[in-house]
Amino acid sequence: MFPTGLSSVYSVCGDAAGIAGNLFAFALFVSPIPTFKRIIRNQSTEQFSGLPYIYAFFSCLICLWYGMPVVSPDIILVATVNSIGAVFQLIYIIIFITYADQAKKVKMSGLLIAVSALFLTVVFISMTFFDSHERQTFVGYLSVFSLISMFASPLFIIKLVIKTSSVEFMPFYLSLSTFLMSLSFSTYGVFKYDPFIYVPNGIGTILGLVQLVLYTYYSNTIAEDQEPLTNAHA
Protein backbone atom coordinates (compact mmCIF):
# COMPACT_ATOMS: atom_id res chain seq x y z
CA MET A 1 0.00 0.00 0.00
CA PHE A 2 1.11 3.57 -0.71
CA PRO A 3 1.13 6.34 1.92
CA THR A 4 -1.97 8.56 1.66
CA GLY A 5 -0.14 11.47 0.03
CA LEU A 6 1.64 9.29 -2.52
CA SER A 7 -1.57 7.39 -3.23
CA SER A 8 -3.35 10.68 -4.01
CA VAL A 9 -0.57 11.73 -6.41
CA TYR A 10 -0.72 8.31 -8.03
CA SER A 11 -4.48 8.63 -8.47
CA VAL A 12 -4.19 12.12 -9.95
CA CYS A 13 -1.51 10.94 -12.41
CA GLY A 14 -3.73 8.03 -13.44
CA ASP A 15 -6.71 10.31 -14.03
CA ALA A 16 -4.51 12.74 -15.98
CA ALA A 17 -3.33 9.91 -18.22
CA GLY A 18 -6.94 8.81 -18.73
CA ILE A 19 -8.08 12.33 -19.64
CA ALA A 20 -5.14 12.67 -22.04
CA GLY A 21 -6.14 9.33 -23.55
CA ASN A 22 -9.68 10.63 -24.05
CA LEU A 23 -8.39 13.76 -25.81
CA PHE A 24 -6.01 11.84 -28.07
CA ALA A 25 -8.74 9.29 -28.75
CA PHE A 26 -11.07 12.07 -29.89
CA ALA A 27 -8.32 13.24 -32.25
CA LEU A 28 -8.09 9.64 -33.47
CA PHE A 29 -11.84 9.45 -34.02
CA VAL A 30 -11.96 12.65 -36.13
CA SER A 31 -8.71 11.98 -38.03
CA PRO A 32 -10.45 9.94 -40.80
CA ILE A 33 -12.71 12.89 -41.67
CA PRO A 34 -10.45 14.06 -44.56
CA THR A 35 -10.48 10.50 -45.90
CA PHE A 36 -14.28 10.37 -45.87
CA LYS A 37 -14.53 13.85 -47.39
CA ARG A 38 -12.48 12.46 -50.26
CA ILE A 39 -14.69 9.36 -50.48
CA ILE A 40 -17.84 11.51 -50.60
CA ARG A 41 -16.31 13.93 -53.11
CA ASN A 42 -15.16 11.13 -55.45
CA GLN A 43 -18.20 8.94 -54.66
CA SER A 44 -15.83 5.99 -54.37
CA THR A 45 -13.93 4.22 -51.59
CA GLU A 46 -10.99 3.71 -54.01
CA GLN A 47 -8.32 1.52 -52.35
CA PHE A 48 -9.30 2.50 -48.82
CA SER A 49 -10.09 -0.44 -46.57
CA GLY A 50 -13.22 -0.53 -44.45
CA LEU A 51 -11.88 -3.24 -42.14
CA PRO A 52 -10.13 -0.87 -39.69
CA TYR A 53 -13.48 0.82 -39.00
CA ILE A 54 -15.21 -2.52 -38.40
CA TYR A 55 -12.45 -3.57 -36.00
CA ALA A 56 -12.56 -0.17 -34.30
CA PHE A 57 -16.35 -0.30 -33.94
CA PHE A 58 -16.25 -3.73 -32.31
CA SER A 59 -13.36 -2.70 -30.09
CA CYS A 60 -15.20 0.43 -28.94
CA LEU A 61 -18.31 -1.59 -28.10
CA ILE A 62 -16.41 -4.21 -26.09
CA CYS A 63 -14.26 -1.63 -24.29
CA LEU A 64 -17.36 0.46 -23.59
CA TRP A 65 -18.92 -2.58 -21.94
CA TYR A 66 -15.70 -3.31 -20.03
CA GLY A 67 -15.62 0.26 -18.70
CA MET A 68 -19.21 0.20 -17.43
CA PRO A 69 -19.56 0.08 -13.61
CA VAL A 70 -21.55 -3.16 -13.82
CA VAL A 71 -18.40 -4.80 -15.25
CA SER A 72 -15.43 -2.77 -13.98
CA PRO A 73 -15.59 -0.17 -11.19
CA ASP A 74 -13.50 3.02 -11.21
CA ILE A 75 -12.52 3.15 -14.91
CA ILE A 76 -15.39 5.26 -16.24
CA LEU A 77 -12.98 7.16 -18.53
CA VAL A 78 -12.71 3.96 -20.57
CA ALA A 79 -16.49 3.90 -21.01
CA THR A 80 -16.80 7.58 -21.97
CA VAL A 81 -14.18 7.53 -24.69
CA ASN A 82 -15.44 4.31 -26.24
CA SER A 83 -19.07 5.43 -26.31
CA ILE A 84 -18.01 8.42 -28.41
CA GLY A 85 -15.76 6.22 -30.52
CA ALA A 86 -18.53 3.74 -31.28
CA VAL A 87 -20.72 6.55 -32.68
CA PHE A 88 -17.92 7.87 -34.90
CA GLN A 89 -17.02 4.42 -36.22
CA LEU A 90 -20.66 3.62 -37.02
CA ILE A 91 -20.98 6.85 -39.02
CA TYR A 92 -17.78 6.06 -40.95
CA ILE A 93 -18.98 2.53 -41.71
CA ILE A 94 -22.32 3.79 -43.01
CA ILE A 95 -20.59 6.30 -45.29
CA PHE A 96 -18.16 3.61 -46.49
CA ILE A 97 -21.02 1.23 -47.32
CA THR A 98 -22.88 4.02 -49.15
CA TYR A 99 -20.02 4.73 -51.58
CA ALA A 100 -18.45 1.25 -51.86
CA ASP A 101 -18.89 -1.00 -54.88
CA GLN A 102 -21.45 -3.79 -54.65
CA ALA A 103 -19.05 -6.46 -53.42
CA LYS A 104 -17.73 -4.23 -50.64
CA LYS A 105 -21.27 -3.15 -49.72
CA VAL A 106 -22.29 -6.76 -49.12
CA LYS A 107 -19.09 -7.59 -47.23
CA MET A 108 -19.17 -4.51 -44.99
CA SER A 109 -22.91 -4.80 -44.29
CA GLY A 110 -22.48 -8.44 -43.31
CA LEU A 111 -19.56 -7.60 -41.02
CA LEU A 112 -21.51 -4.77 -39.39
CA ILE A 113 -24.46 -7.07 -38.64
CA ALA A 114 -22.15 -9.82 -37.38
CA VAL A 115 -20.21 -7.47 -35.09
CA SER A 116 -23.41 -5.99 -33.62
CA ALA A 117 -24.88 -9.44 -33.01
CA LEU A 118 -21.63 -10.63 -31.43
CA PHE A 119 -21.58 -7.65 -29.06
CA LEU A 120 -25.16 -8.28 -27.92
CA THR A 121 -24.26 -11.92 -27.36
CA VAL A 122 -21.29 -10.91 -25.22
CA VAL A 123 -23.49 -8.62 -23.09
CA PHE A 124 -26.09 -11.38 -22.62
CA ILE A 125 -23.54 -14.06 -21.71
CA SER A 126 -21.56 -11.85 -19.34
CA MET A 127 -24.68 -10.74 -17.45
CA THR A 128 -26.33 -14.16 -17.35
CA PHE A 129 -23.57 -16.65 -16.63
CA PHE A 130 -20.89 -14.74 -14.65
CA ASP A 131 -20.64 -13.07 -11.26
CA SER A 132 -19.00 -9.64 -10.96
CA HIS A 133 -15.37 -10.81 -10.77
CA GLU A 134 -15.74 -13.44 -13.50
CA ARG A 135 -17.61 -10.93 -15.65
CA GLN A 136 -14.74 -8.45 -15.46
CA THR A 137 -12.23 -11.16 -16.37
CA PHE A 138 -14.35 -12.49 -19.25
CA VAL A 139 -15.02 -9.07 -20.78
CA GLY A 140 -11.43 -8.02 -20.01
CA TYR A 141 -9.97 -10.80 -22.14
CA LEU A 142 -12.40 -9.93 -24.93
CA SER A 143 -11.37 -6.26 -24.73
CA VAL A 144 -7.71 -7.27 -25.05
CA PHE A 145 -8.51 -9.36 -28.14
CA SER A 146 -10.63 -6.60 -29.70
CA LEU A 147 -8.05 -3.87 -29.02
CA ILE A 148 -5.21 -5.94 -30.48
CA SER A 149 -7.38 -6.65 -33.54
CA MET A 150 -8.07 -2.94 -33.93
CA PHE A 151 -4.40 -2.00 -33.56
CA ALA A 152 -3.33 -4.78 -35.93
CA SER A 153 -5.88 -3.90 -38.63
CA PRO A 154 -3.64 -1.14 -40.09
CA LEU A 155 -1.20 -3.93 -40.97
CA PHE A 156 -3.27 -4.27 -44.17
CA ILE A 157 -2.45 -0.63 -44.90
CA ILE A 158 1.20 -1.08 -43.89
CA LYS A 159 1.46 -3.90 -46.44
CA LEU A 160 -0.01 -1.57 -49.10
CA VAL A 161 2.45 1.21 -48.12
CA ILE A 162 5.43 -1.13 -48.50
CA LYS A 163 4.08 -2.60 -51.75
CA THR A 164 3.38 0.77 -53.41
CA SER A 165 6.10 2.81 -51.63
CA SER A 166 3.37 5.39 -51.02
CA VAL A 167 1.77 6.72 -47.82
CA GLU A 168 -1.30 8.02 -49.67
CA PHE A 169 -3.63 5.52 -48.02
CA MET A 170 -2.09 5.74 -44.52
CA PRO A 171 -3.07 9.16 -43.12
CA PHE A 172 -0.36 10.63 -40.88
CA TYR A 173 -2.68 12.03 -38.22
CA LEU A 174 -4.42 8.67 -37.89
CA SER A 175 -1.09 7.00 -37.11
CA LEU A 176 -0.01 9.80 -34.76
CA SER A 177 -3.30 9.78 -32.86
CA THR A 178 -3.15 5.99 -32.52
CA PHE A 179 0.32 6.22 -31.04
CA LEU A 180 -0.51 9.02 -28.56
CA MET A 181 -3.84 7.47 -27.48
CA SER A 182 -2.28 4.04 -26.96
CA LEU A 183 0.60 5.53 -24.97
CA SER A 184 -1.79 7.50 -22.74
CA PHE A 185 -4.12 4.59 -22.04
CA SER A 186 -1.20 2.23 -21.49
CA THR A 187 -0.01 4.62 -18.79
CA TYR A 188 -3.57 4.88 -17.42
CA GLY A 189 -3.74 1.08 -17.20
CA VAL A 190 -0.46 0.94 -15.29
CA PHE A 191 -1.74 3.46 -12.73
CA LYS A 192 -4.99 1.49 -12.40
CA TYR A 193 -3.11 -1.84 -12.09
CA ASP A 194 -5.24 -3.14 -14.97
CA PRO A 195 -3.39 -5.42 -17.43
CA PHE A 196 -6.53 -5.57 -19.59
CA ILE A 197 -5.84 -1.90 -20.37
CA TYR A 198 -2.05 -1.53 -20.40
CA VAL A 199 -1.16 -4.73 -22.29
CA PRO A 200 -3.17 -4.14 -25.51
CA ASN A 201 -2.46 -0.41 -25.46
CA GLY A 202 1.24 -1.16 -25.04
CA ILE A 203 1.04 -3.24 -28.21
CA GLY A 204 -0.90 -0.40 -29.86
CA THR A 205 1.88 2.02 -28.90
CA ILE A 206 4.46 -0.16 -30.65
CA LEU A 207 2.33 -0.60 -33.78
CA GLY A 208 1.57 3.13 -33.88
CA LEU A 209 5.29 3.85 -33.68
CA VAL A 210 5.94 1.43 -36.55
CA GLN A 211 3.40 3.31 -38.68
CA LEU A 212 5.06 6.66 -37.89
CA VAL A 213 8.49 5.29 -38.79
CA LEU A 214 7.15 3.92 -42.09
CA TYR A 215 5.40 7.20 -42.84
CA THR A 216 8.60 9.16 -42.20
CA TYR A 217 10.72 6.78 -44.26
CA TYR A 218 8.47 6.64 -47.33
CA SER A 219 7.66 10.35 -47.18
CA ASN A 220 11.38 11.15 -47.26
CA THR A 221 11.93 8.61 -50.05
CA ILE A 222 9.21 10.20 -52.18
CA ALA A 223 10.57 13.69 -51.50
CA GLU A 224 14.08 12.61 -52.54
CA ASP A 225 12.75 11.01 -55.74
CA GLN A 226 10.80 14.14 -56.69
CA GLU A 227 13.56 16.66 -55.89
CA PRO A 228 15.60 16.13 -59.12
CA LEU A 229 12.43 16.61 -61.16
CA THR A 230 11.71 19.86 -59.36
CA ASN A 231 15.23 21.12 -59.96
CA ALA A 232 15.11 20.08 -63.60
CA HIS A 233 12.12 22.36 -64.21
CA ALA A 234 13.45 25.27 -62.14
PDB file of C-alpha atoms in Angstrom:
ATOM      1  CA  MET A   1       0.000   0.000   0.000  1.00  0.00           C
ATOM      2  CA  PHE A   2       1.106   3.568  -0.711  1.00  0.00           C
ATOM      3  CA  PRO A   3       1.125   6.344   1.924  1.00  0.00           C
ATOM      4  CA  THR A   4      -1.975   8.557   1.658  1.00  0.00           C
ATOM      5  CA  GLY A   5      -0.144  11.474   0.025  1.00  0.00           C
ATOM      6  CA  LEU A   6       1.638   9.293  -2.522  1.00  0.00           C
ATOM      7  CA  SER A   7      -1.569   7.391  -3.229  1.00  0.00           C
ATOM      8  CA  SER A   8      -3.346  10.681  -4.010  1.00  0.00           C
ATOM      9  CA  VAL A   9      -0.569  11.728  -6.411  1.00  0.00           C
ATOM     10  CA  TYR A  10      -0.719   8.306  -8.033  1.00  0.00           C
ATOM     11  CA  SER A  11      -4.478   8.629  -8.467  1.00  0.00           C
ATOM     12  CA  VAL A  12      -4.191  12.124  -9.950  1.00  0.00           C
ATOM     13  CA  CYS A  13      -1.512  10.944 -12.411  1.00  0.00           C
ATOM     14  CA  GLY A  14      -3.726   8.026 -13.436  1.00  0.00           C
ATOM     15  CA  ASP A  15      -6.713  10.309 -14.027  1.00  0.00           C
ATOM     16  CA  ALA A  16      -4.514  12.736 -15.978  1.00  0.00           C
ATOM     17  CA  ALA A  17      -3.326   9.907 -18.221  1.00  0.00           C
ATOM     18  CA  GLY A  18      -6.941   8.812 -18.728  1.00  0.00           C
ATOM     19  CA  ILE A  19      -8.076  12.331 -19.640  1.00  0.00           C
ATOM     20  CA  ALA A  20      -5.140  12.670 -22.042  1.00  0.00           C
ATOM     21  CA  GLY A  21      -6.140   9.329 -23.547  1.00  0.00           C
ATOM     22  CA  ASN A  22      -9.679  10.625 -24.054  1.00  0.00           C
ATOM     23  CA  LEU A  23      -8.387  13.757 -25.807  1.00  0.00           C
ATOM     24  CA  PHE A  24      -6.015  11.838 -28.072  1.00  0.00           C
ATOM     25  CA  ALA A  25      -8.744   9.288 -28.748  1.00  0.00           C
ATOM     26  CA  PHE A  26     -11.073  12.066 -29.885  1.00  0.00           C
ATOM     27  CA  ALA A  27      -8.323  13.244 -32.246  1.00  0.00           C
ATOM     28  CA  LEU A  28      -8.088   9.642 -33.467  1.00  0.00           C
ATOM     29  CA  PHE A  29     -11.836   9.449 -34.018  1.00  0.00           C
ATOM     30  CA  VAL A  30     -11.956  12.646 -36.126  1.00  0.00           C
ATOM     31  CA  SER A  31      -8.714  11.976 -38.028  1.00  0.00           C
ATOM     32  CA  PRO A  32     -10.450   9.937 -40.802  1.00  0.00           C
ATOM     33  CA  ILE A  33     -12.706  12.895 -41.668  1.00  0.00           C
ATOM     34  CA  PRO A  34     -10.451  14.061 -44.561  1.00  0.00           C
ATOM     35  CA  THR A  35     -10.483  10.505 -45.901  1.00  0.00           C
ATOM     36  CA  PHE A  36     -14.275  10.373 -45.869  1.00  0.00           C
ATOM     37  CA  LYS A  37     -14.534  13.849 -47.389  1.00  0.00           C
ATOM     38  CA  ARG A  38     -12.481  12.458 -50.263  1.00  0.00           C
ATOM     39  CA  ILE A  39     -14.691   9.364 -50.485  1.00  0.00           C
ATOM     40  CA  ILE A  40     -17.839  11.506 -50.600  1.00  0.00           C
ATOM     41  CA  ARG A  41     -16.312  13.928 -53.107  1.00  0.00           C
ATOM     42  CA  ASN A  42     -15.162  11.129 -55.447  1.00  0.00           C
ATOM     43  CA  GLN A  43     -18.195   8.944 -54.662  1.00  0.00           C
ATOM     44  CA  SER A  44     -15.831   5.990 -54.373  1.00  0.00           C
ATOM     45  CA  THR A  45     -13.930   4.216 -51.593  1.00  0.00           C
ATOM     46  CA  GLU A  46     -10.988   3.711 -54.010  1.00  0.00           C
ATOM     47  CA  GLN A  47      -8.321   1.524 -52.350  1.00  0.00           C
ATOM     48  CA  PHE A  48      -9.296   2.498 -48.823  1.00  0.00           C
ATOM     49  CA  SER A  49     -10.089  -0.436 -46.569  1.00  0.00           C
ATOM     50  CA  GLY A  50     -13.224  -0.530 -44.451  1.00  0.00           C
ATOM     51  CA  LEU A  51     -11.880  -3.240 -42.136  1.00  0.00           C
ATOM     52  CA  PRO A  52     -10.128  -0.868 -39.690  1.00  0.00           C
ATOM     53  CA  TYR A  53     -13.478   0.816 -38.998  1.00  0.00           C
ATOM     54  CA  ILE A  54     -15.210  -2.521 -38.403  1.00  0.00           C
ATOM     55  CA  TYR A  55     -12.450  -3.573 -36.003  1.00  0.00           C
ATOM     56  CA  ALA A  56     -12.558  -0.173 -34.304  1.00  0.00           C
ATOM     57  CA  PHE A  57     -16.349  -0.304 -33.941  1.00  0.00           C
ATOM     58  CA  PHE A  58     -16.251  -3.733 -32.314  1.00  0.00           C
ATOM     59  CA  SER A  59     -13.357  -2.700 -30.089  1.00  0.00           C
ATOM     60  CA  CYS A  60     -15.198   0.432 -28.939  1.00  0.00           C
ATOM     61  CA  LEU A  61     -18.311  -1.593 -28.105  1.00  0.00           C
ATOM     62  CA  ILE A  62     -16.414  -4.211 -26.090  1.00  0.00           C
ATOM     63  CA  CYS A  63     -14.264  -1.633 -24.286  1.00  0.00           C
ATOM     64  CA  LEU A  64     -17.356   0.464 -23.587  1.00  0.00           C
ATOM     65  CA  TRP A  65     -18.924  -2.578 -21.939  1.00  0.00           C
ATOM     66  CA  TYR A  66     -15.699  -3.310 -20.027  1.00  0.00           C
ATOM     67  CA  GLY A  67     -15.622   0.264 -18.699  1.00  0.00           C
ATOM     68  CA  MET A  68     -19.208   0.199 -17.433  1.00  0.00           C
ATOM     69  CA  PRO A  69     -19.556   0.083 -13.612  1.00  0.00           C
ATOM     70  CA  VAL A  70     -21.546  -3.160 -13.816  1.00  0.00           C
ATOM     71  CA  VAL A  71     -18.399  -4.801 -15.252  1.00  0.00           C
ATOM     72  CA  SER A  72     -15.434  -2.771 -13.975  1.00  0.00           C
ATOM     73  CA  PRO A  73     -15.592  -0.171 -11.187  1.00  0.00           C
ATOM     74  CA  ASP A  74     -13.502   3.019 -11.208  1.00  0.00           C
ATOM     75  CA  ILE A  75     -12.522   3.154 -14.908  1.00  0.00           C
ATOM     76  CA  ILE A  76     -15.388   5.256 -16.235  1.00  0.00           C
ATOM     77  CA  LEU A  77     -12.976   7.157 -18.526  1.00  0.00           C
ATOM     78  CA  VAL A  78     -12.709   3.964 -20.574  1.00  0.00           C
ATOM     79  CA  ALA A  79     -16.488   3.900 -21.009  1.00  0.00           C
ATOM     80  CA  THR A  80     -16.804   7.582 -21.966  1.00  0.00           C
ATOM     81  CA  VAL A  81     -14.177   7.526 -24.687  1.00  0.00           C
ATOM     82  CA  ASN A  82     -15.441   4.307 -26.241  1.00  0.00           C
ATOM     83  CA  SER A  83     -19.072   5.434 -26.306  1.00  0.00           C
ATOM     84  CA  ILE A  84     -18.008   8.425 -28.408  1.00  0.00           C
ATOM     85  CA  GLY A  85     -15.756   6.218 -30.518  1.00  0.00           C
ATOM     86  CA  ALA A  86     -18.533   3.742 -31.285  1.00  0.00           C
ATOM     87  CA  VAL A  87     -20.723   6.547 -32.676  1.00  0.00           C
ATOM     88  CA  PHE A  88     -17.917   7.870 -34.896  1.00  0.00           C
ATOM     89  CA  GLN A  89     -17.023   4.417 -36.224  1.00  0.00           C
ATOM     90  CA  LEU A  90     -20.655   3.620 -37.022  1.00  0.00           C
ATOM     91  CA  ILE A  91     -20.975   6.851 -39.021  1.00  0.00           C
ATOM     92  CA  TYR A  92     -17.779   6.063 -40.950  1.00  0.00           C
ATOM     93  CA  ILE A  93     -18.979   2.531 -41.714  1.00  0.00           C
ATOM     94  CA  ILE A  94     -22.324   3.792 -43.012  1.00  0.00           C
ATOM     95  CA  ILE A  95     -20.586   6.303 -45.295  1.00  0.00           C
ATOM     96  CA  PHE A  96     -18.158   3.612 -46.492  1.00  0.00           C
ATOM     97  CA  ILE A  97     -21.019   1.228 -47.325  1.00  0.00           C
ATOM     98  CA  THR A  98     -22.877   4.015 -49.147  1.00  0.00           C
ATOM     99  CA  TYR A  99     -20.018   4.727 -51.578  1.00  0.00           C
ATOM    100  CA  ALA A 100     -18.449   1.254 -51.860  1.00  0.00           C
ATOM    101  CA  ASP A 101     -18.893  -1.003 -54.880  1.00  0.00           C
ATOM    102  CA  GLN A 102     -21.451  -3.791 -54.654  1.00  0.00           C
ATOM    103  CA  ALA A 103     -19.045  -6.455 -53.416  1.00  0.00           C
ATOM    104  CA  LYS A 104     -17.730  -4.227 -50.639  1.00  0.00           C
ATOM    105  CA  LYS A 105     -21.270  -3.148 -49.718  1.00  0.00           C
ATOM    106  CA  VAL A 106     -22.287  -6.761 -49.119  1.00  0.00           C
ATOM    107  CA  LYS A 107     -19.090  -7.591 -47.230  1.00  0.00           C
ATOM    108  CA  MET A 108     -19.171  -4.507 -44.985  1.00  0.00           C
ATOM    109  CA  SER A 109     -22.910  -4.803 -44.293  1.00  0.00           C
ATOM    110  CA  GLY A 110     -22.479  -8.440 -43.307  1.00  0.00           C
ATOM    111  CA  LEU A 111     -19.563  -7.602 -41.020  1.00  0.00           C
ATOM    112  CA  LEU A 112     -21.511  -4.769 -39.388  1.00  0.00           C
ATOM    113  CA  ILE A 113     -24.462  -7.067 -38.636  1.00  0.00           C
ATOM    114  CA  ALA A 114     -22.150  -9.820 -37.377  1.00  0.00           C
ATOM    115  CA  VAL A 115     -20.210  -7.470 -35.089  1.00  0.00           C
ATOM    116  CA  SER A 116     -23.407  -5.986 -33.624  1.00  0.00           C
ATOM    117  CA  ALA A 117     -24.878  -9.442 -33.009  1.00  0.00           C
ATOM    118  CA  LEU A 118     -21.627 -10.626 -31.431  1.00  0.00           C
ATOM    119  CA  PHE A 119     -21.577  -7.655 -29.058  1.00  0.00           C
ATOM    120  CA  LEU A 120     -25.157  -8.277 -27.923  1.00  0.00           C
ATOM    121  CA  THR A 121     -24.256 -11.924 -27.364  1.00  0.00           C
ATOM    122  CA  VAL A 122     -21.288 -10.907 -25.216  1.00  0.00           C
ATOM    123  CA  VAL A 123     -23.492  -8.624 -23.095  1.00  0.00           C
ATOM    124  CA  PHE A 124     -26.092 -11.378 -22.625  1.00  0.00           C
ATOM    125  CA  ILE A 125     -23.540 -14.058 -21.714  1.00  0.00           C
ATOM    126  CA  SER A 126     -21.562 -11.848 -19.338  1.00  0.00           C
ATOM    127  CA  MET A 127     -24.685 -10.744 -17.450  1.00  0.00           C
ATOM    128  CA  THR A 128     -26.330 -14.163 -17.353  1.00  0.00           C
ATOM    129  CA  PHE A 129     -23.568 -16.649 -16.629  1.00  0.00           C
ATOM    130  CA  PHE A 130     -20.892 -14.744 -14.653  1.00  0.00           C
ATOM    131  CA  ASP A 131     -20.637 -13.070 -11.262  1.00  0.00           C
ATOM    132  CA  SER A 132     -19.004  -9.640 -10.957  1.00  0.00           C
ATOM    133  CA  HIS A 133     -15.366 -10.814 -10.774  1.00  0.00           C
ATOM    134  CA  GLU A 134     -15.742 -13.444 -13.497  1.00  0.00           C
ATOM    135  CA  ARG A 135     -17.615 -10.929 -15.651  1.00  0.00           C
ATOM    136  CA  GLN A 136     -14.742  -8.455 -15.461  1.00  0.00           C
ATOM    137  CA  THR A 137     -12.233 -11.160 -16.368  1.00  0.00           C
ATOM    138  CA  PHE A 138     -14.348 -12.494 -19.248  1.00  0.00           C
ATOM    139  CA  VAL A 139     -15.016  -9.074 -20.780  1.00  0.00           C
ATOM    140  CA  GLY A 140     -11.435  -8.015 -20.014  1.00  0.00           C
ATOM    141  CA  TYR A 141      -9.972 -10.796 -22.143  1.00  0.00           C
ATOM    142  CA  LEU A 142     -12.402  -9.925 -24.934  1.00  0.00           C
ATOM    143  CA  SER A 143     -11.365  -6.261 -24.727  1.00  0.00           C
ATOM    144  CA  VAL A 144      -7.707  -7.269 -25.053  1.00  0.00           C
ATOM    145  CA  PHE A 145      -8.511  -9.363 -28.137  1.00  0.00           C
ATOM    146  CA  SER A 146     -10.626  -6.600 -29.701  1.00  0.00           C
ATOM    147  CA  LEU A 147      -8.048  -3.873 -29.024  1.00  0.00           C
ATOM    148  CA  ILE A 148      -5.209  -5.940 -30.476  1.00  0.00           C
ATOM    149  CA  SER A 149      -7.379  -6.651 -33.540  1.00  0.00           C
ATOM    150  CA  MET A 150      -8.066  -2.935 -33.927  1.00  0.00           C
ATOM    151  CA  PHE A 151      -4.404  -1.998 -33.559  1.00  0.00           C
ATOM    152  CA  ALA A 152      -3.335  -4.781 -35.932  1.00  0.00           C
ATOM    153  CA  SER A 153      -5.882  -3.900 -38.631  1.00  0.00           C
ATOM    154  CA  PRO A 154      -3.645  -1.139 -40.087  1.00  0.00           C
ATOM    155  CA  LEU A 155      -1.201  -3.934 -40.972  1.00  0.00           C
ATOM    156  CA  PHE A 156      -3.271  -4.269 -44.170  1.00  0.00           C
ATOM    157  CA  ILE A 157      -2.451  -0.633 -44.905  1.00  0.00           C
ATOM    158  CA  ILE A 158       1.199  -1.082 -43.891  1.00  0.00           C
ATOM    159  CA  LYS A 159       1.465  -3.895 -46.436  1.00  0.00           C
ATOM    160  CA  LEU A 160      -0.006  -1.570 -49.100  1.00  0.00           C
ATOM    161  CA  VAL A 161       2.448   1.207 -48.125  1.00  0.00           C
ATOM    162  CA  ILE A 162       5.434  -1.128 -48.502  1.00  0.00           C
ATOM    163  CA  LYS A 163       4.081  -2.596 -51.754  1.00  0.00           C
ATOM    164  CA  THR A 164       3.385   0.774 -53.406  1.00  0.00           C
ATOM    165  CA  SER A 165       6.096   2.807 -51.625  1.00  0.00           C
ATOM    166  CA  SER A 166       3.367   5.393 -51.021  1.00  0.00           C
ATOM    167  CA  VAL A 167       1.772   6.716 -47.822  1.00  0.00           C
ATOM    168  CA  GLU A 168      -1.300   8.023 -49.671  1.00  0.00           C
ATOM    169  CA  PHE A 169      -3.631   5.518 -48.023  1.00  0.00           C
ATOM    170  CA  MET A 170      -2.092   5.736 -44.522  1.00  0.00           C
ATOM    171  CA  PRO A 171      -3.065   9.155 -43.124  1.00  0.00           C
ATOM    172  CA  PHE A 172      -0.360  10.634 -40.885  1.00  0.00           C
ATOM    173  CA  TYR A 173      -2.682  12.035 -38.223  1.00  0.00           C
ATOM    174  CA  LEU A 174      -4.425   8.667 -37.886  1.00  0.00           C
ATOM    175  CA  SER A 175      -1.092   6.996 -37.107  1.00  0.00           C
ATOM    176  CA  LEU A 176      -0.006   9.802 -34.764  1.00  0.00           C
ATOM    177  CA  SER A 177      -3.297   9.784 -32.864  1.00  0.00           C
ATOM    178  CA  THR A 178      -3.154   5.992 -32.523  1.00  0.00           C
ATOM    179  CA  PHE A 179       0.323   6.221 -31.037  1.00  0.00           C
ATOM    180  CA  LEU A 180      -0.515   9.018 -28.558  1.00  0.00           C
ATOM    181  CA  MET A 181      -3.837   7.472 -27.479  1.00  0.00           C
ATOM    182  CA  SER A 182      -2.276   4.044 -26.960  1.00  0.00           C
ATOM    183  CA  LEU A 183       0.605   5.529 -24.967  1.00  0.00           C
ATOM    184  CA  SER A 184      -1.789   7.496 -22.736  1.00  0.00           C
ATOM    185  CA  PHE A 185      -4.122   4.585 -22.036  1.00  0.00           C
ATOM    186  CA  SER A 186      -1.197   2.230 -21.485  1.00  0.00           C
ATOM    187  CA  THR A 187      -0.012   4.625 -18.791  1.00  0.00           C
ATOM    188  CA  TYR A 188      -3.574   4.875 -17.418  1.00  0.00           C
ATOM    189  CA  GLY A 189      -3.742   1.083 -17.199  1.00  0.00           C
ATOM    190  CA  VAL A 190      -0.464   0.939 -15.289  1.00  0.00           C
ATOM    191  CA  PHE A 191      -1.745   3.464 -12.731  1.00  0.00           C
ATOM    192  CA  LYS A 192      -4.991   1.494 -12.395  1.00  0.00           C
ATOM    193  CA  TYR A 193      -3.113  -1.844 -12.092  1.00  0.00           C
ATOM    194  CA  ASP A 194      -5.239  -3.145 -14.974  1.00  0.00           C
ATOM    195  CA  PRO A 195      -3.394  -5.419 -17.433  1.00  0.00           C
ATOM    196  CA  PHE A 196      -6.529  -5.567 -19.586  1.00  0.00           C
ATOM    197  CA  ILE A 197      -5.845  -1.900 -20.366  1.00  0.00           C
ATOM    198  CA  TYR A 198      -2.053  -1.527 -20.396  1.00  0.00           C
ATOM    199  CA  VAL A 199      -1.157  -4.732 -22.292  1.00  0.00           C
ATOM    200  CA  PRO A 200      -3.172  -4.140 -25.512  1.00  0.00           C
ATOM    201  CA  ASN A 201      -2.457  -0.413 -25.461  1.00  0.00           C
ATOM    202  CA  GLY A 202       1.238  -1.159 -25.040  1.00  0.00           C
ATOM    203  CA  ILE A 203       1.036  -3.239 -28.212  1.00  0.00           C
ATOM    204  CA  GLY A 204      -0.899  -0.398 -29.862  1.00  0.00           C
ATOM    205  CA  THR A 205       1.882   2.021 -28.901  1.00  0.00           C
ATOM    206  CA  ILE A 206       4.464  -0.159 -30.647  1.00  0.00           C
ATOM    207  CA  LEU A 207       2.329  -0.598 -33.785  1.00  0.00           C
ATOM    208  CA  GLY A 208       1.575   3.128 -33.875  1.00  0.00           C
ATOM    209  CA  LEU A 209       5.295   3.854 -33.676  1.00  0.00           C
ATOM    210  CA  VAL A 210       5.941   1.428 -36.551  1.00  0.00           C
ATOM    211  CA  GLN A 211       3.401   3.310 -38.683  1.00  0.00           C
ATOM    212  CA  LEU A 212       5.058   6.660 -37.891  1.00  0.00           C
ATOM    213  CA  VAL A 213       8.488   5.288 -38.786  1.00  0.00           C
ATOM    214  CA  LEU A 214       7.153   3.916 -42.091  1.00  0.00           C
ATOM    215  CA  TYR A 215       5.404   7.197 -42.840  1.00  0.00           C
ATOM    216  CA  THR A 216       8.604   9.163 -42.198  1.00  0.00           C
ATOM    217  CA  TYR A 217      10.723   6.778 -44.261  1.00  0.00           C
ATOM    218  CA  TYR A 218       8.473   6.636 -47.333  1.00  0.00           C
ATOM    219  CA  SER A 219       7.660  10.354 -47.184  1.00  0.00           C
ATOM    220  CA  ASN A 220      11.380  11.150 -47.265  1.00  0.00           C
ATOM    221  CA  THR A 221      11.927   8.609 -50.049  1.00  0.00           C
ATOM    222  CA  ILE A 222       9.209  10.202 -52.184  1.00  0.00           C
ATOM    223  CA  ALA A 223      10.568  13.690 -51.500  1.00  0.00           C
ATOM    224  CA  GLU A 224      14.079  12.611 -52.545  1.00  0.00           C
ATOM    225  CA  ASP A 225      12.749  11.006 -55.737  1.00  0.00           C
ATOM    226  CA  GLN A 226      10.799  14.144 -56.685  1.00  0.00           C
ATOM    227  CA  GLU A 227      13.562  16.659 -55.895  1.00  0.00           C
ATOM    228  CA  PRO A 228      15.602  16.128 -59.122  1.00  0.00           C
ATOM    229  CA  LEU A 229      12.434  16.608 -61.165  1.00  0.00           C
ATOM    230  CA  THR A 230      11.706  19.863 -59.357  1.00  0.00           C
ATOM    231  CA  ASN A 231      15.229  21.118 -59.960  1.00  0.00           C
ATOM    232  CA  ALA A 232      15.110  20.085 -63.599  1.00  0.00           C
ATOM    233  CA  HIS A 233      12.119  22.362 -64.214  1.00  0.00           C
ATOM    234  CA  ALA A 234      13.446  25.272 -62.138  1.00  0.00           C
TER     235      ALA A 234
END
